[in-house]
Amino acid sequence: DHSLLRQVSSLLRRLPTMESEKFQDDFLMEFNDTLLITYLAMFTNC
Amino acid sequence: DADAIYAYDEAAQTKSQQEKPWTQDPNYFKKVRISALALLKMVVHARSGGTIEVMGLMQGKTDGNAIVVMDAFALPVEGTETRVNAQADAYEYMVDYSQTNKQAGRLENVVGWYHSHPGYGCWLSGIDVSTQMLNQQFQEPFLAVVIDPTRTVSAGKVEIGAFRTYPEGYKPPDEPVSEYQTIPLNKIEDFGVHCKQYYSLDITYFKSSLDCHLLDLLWNKYWVNTLSSSPLLANRDYVAGQISDLAEKLEQAENQLAHTRLGSFLGPSQRKKEHEESQLAKITRDSSKITVEQVHGLMSQVIKDILFNSVRH
Amino acid sequence: MDIEHRQAEIIDHFVKQAEVMDGASLAALVLEATSHPSLFAFSEILASPNVRKLEGSRYSLTLDLLRLFAYGTWNDYEVSNSGGLPALLPDQVRKLKQLTVLTLAETKKVLPYDQLMQEIDVSNVRELEDFLINECMYAGIVRGKLDQLRRCFEVQFAAGRDLRPEQLNNMIQTLSNWLGTSDNLLQSIQEKIKWADAMSEADKRHHKEIEDRVEDVKKSL
């Protein structure tokens, strides 16, 4: 099915969606911030 | 069958109005059924208010001990805490809207009002209670609904409460406290003083076959929006507010603890209170709730990253 | 997806025509297909038996032309022009340039203006932007943003072009990679759910033990 193949090809071409370094930095920053909140919350609970 | 609820039975409504069963029992109404249309309109309207309170009216009917909300419309009123009684312009709008609805064949009457509590939970404040009591005196059956748009985003489910007030001076039997919710420190007094003057109703939702069809069509769009949004970003201010509120509560708990230590032995009344959830336990619960919502937000980000960013050609 | 819906009927039409034509009439058909404003895919026509028969015949150039529109770019045409492909009509030129933008958009998400101008033989930015807006975005084959400050075109969506047979393996490999990643993710989520359940059970047990001990101590006191 050529049409389906073309659509799959178009979809795959859009992956990976984000691969810029800046994104990775922000992502990791957000990741660590949230883990820090979790850590502090555990402290508070204790 | 699913659509039968949309038929308006005038005779039944007139009969119910004449009998007024709600005057016999303050707890007569126990359930609320809200249509998908009304829910969407109210939540979207509440969300559009940002951090300001907005209000509107609900149209519907009664069905035994349930109030059925068929539709809702916004009122040109903001900041309800200051002006919970919709002033003249809102009244004029209300009357116009209701009359036009009748002409358009929508026969439902106004059965209640809704307003938003952005970020501080679904309950009735002192002013809300007095407004609702007034409405229940003159506009029965009448319902009060409160929606928290901010927590809706944070929790990923609609934070909504439906309430009816008790008559003046009525002492409700000790009933179990409804679902626990975090009340900000600056609202705790307003919440605590009045929380016995009203009760909450069970809320269920319904949608018509046309609603189903429309929601199916919108499903993809909904998913795209969900996938491309992140509660961590959308609710940063709210979370910051929650954490600072938590810190204040901790401060207060610590002070109180110091007082009790200075105080003499615990009196029996004090000991009884201990059986209720201690303040610290509540604070722990608040803290866990904040953390869980944050971790949920983070999990969705991590899952999206793995699914859409790790594919290599 | 929309572009596929739109051109499905057109493809059907040309494929049916191709089944009852040969030689010169097929050449005219290919000319019409490669000039059609809403057609950006030619594999189905290429797969038609009558079209295949053109191989080695005196209309083999028509077949080459169709393959160019199925897989090639404007640069390919200019380079291969020395091989004697027929001169293109203005509609065909526009079509080939649109297809070139698609190919570029497939490989990169951010396309510099300079590269685009070079690839589709456009002499200035204004002309390039007009082409991208009027011939590509309005045609629905790409979606994106023109960043005039950084002089680049940010691609958000690009329709798929016809696949060369040898590209299939690569695509299958990518798809199976993606599937593998998704399966791993699902599995790890399942494991985490089991872990969380186990932890909450352990917590409850621990809580109960503590309460029992408190009771004991109270009794003994």
GROMACS .gro file of N, CA and C in nm, chain B residues 27 31 53 86 103 185 190 217-220 224 269 275:
model
   42
   73ASN      N    1  -3.173   1.732   5.403
   73ASN     CA    2  -3.081   1.649   5.325
   73ASN      C    3  -3.153   1.581   5.210
   77LYS      N    4  -2.799   1.375   4.527
   77LYS     CA    5  -2.718   1.349   4.407
   77LYS      C    6  -2.731   1.464   4.310
   99GLU      N    7  -1.181   3.468   4.046
   99GLU     CA    8  -1.303   3.386   4.054
   99GLU      C    9  -1.403   3.434   3.950
  132ALA      N   10  -2.460   3.875   4.221
  132ALA     CA   11  -2.441   3.936   4.089
  132ALA      C   12  -2.520   4.066   4.086
  149GLN      N   13  -3.778   3.078   2.478
  149GLN     CA   14  -3.826   3.096   2.340
  149GLN      C   15  -3.757   2.996   2.247
  231LEU      N   16  -0.374   2.809   5.419
  231LEU     CA   17  -0.377   2.866   5.553
  231LEU      C   18  -0.467   2.989   5.559
  236ASP      N   19  -1.205   3.063   5.722
  236ASP     CA   20  -1.331   3.081   5.649
  236ASP      C   21  -1.393   2.944   5.620
  263LEU      N   22  -1.500   1.270   1.791
  263LEU     CA   23  -1.432   1.346   1.686
  263LEU      C   24  -1.319   1.429   1.746
  264LEU      N   25  -1.343   1.476   1.871
  264LEU     CA   26  -1.244   1.565   1.931
  264LEU      C   27  -1.133   1.486   1.999
  265TRP      N   28  -1.148   1.352   2.003
  265TRP     CA   29  -1.057   1.272   2.085
  265TRP      C   30  -0.912   1.293   2.043
  266ASN      N   31  -0.889   1.290   1.912
  266ASN     CA   32  -0.750   1.305   1.865
  266ASN      C   33  -0.694   1.439   1.909
  270VAL      N   34  -0.371   1.515   2.139
  270VAL     CA   35  -0.257   1.597   2.094
  270VAL      C   36  -0.231   1.707   2.196
  315SER      N   37  -1.023   1.707   7.664
  315SER     CA   38  -1.071   1.758   7.532
  315SER      C   39  -0.951   1.759   7.436
  321HIS      N   40  -0.730   1.236   6.863
  321HIS     CA   41  -0.780   1.124   6.784
  321HIS      C   42  -0.813   1.174   6.643
   0.00000   0.00000   0.00000
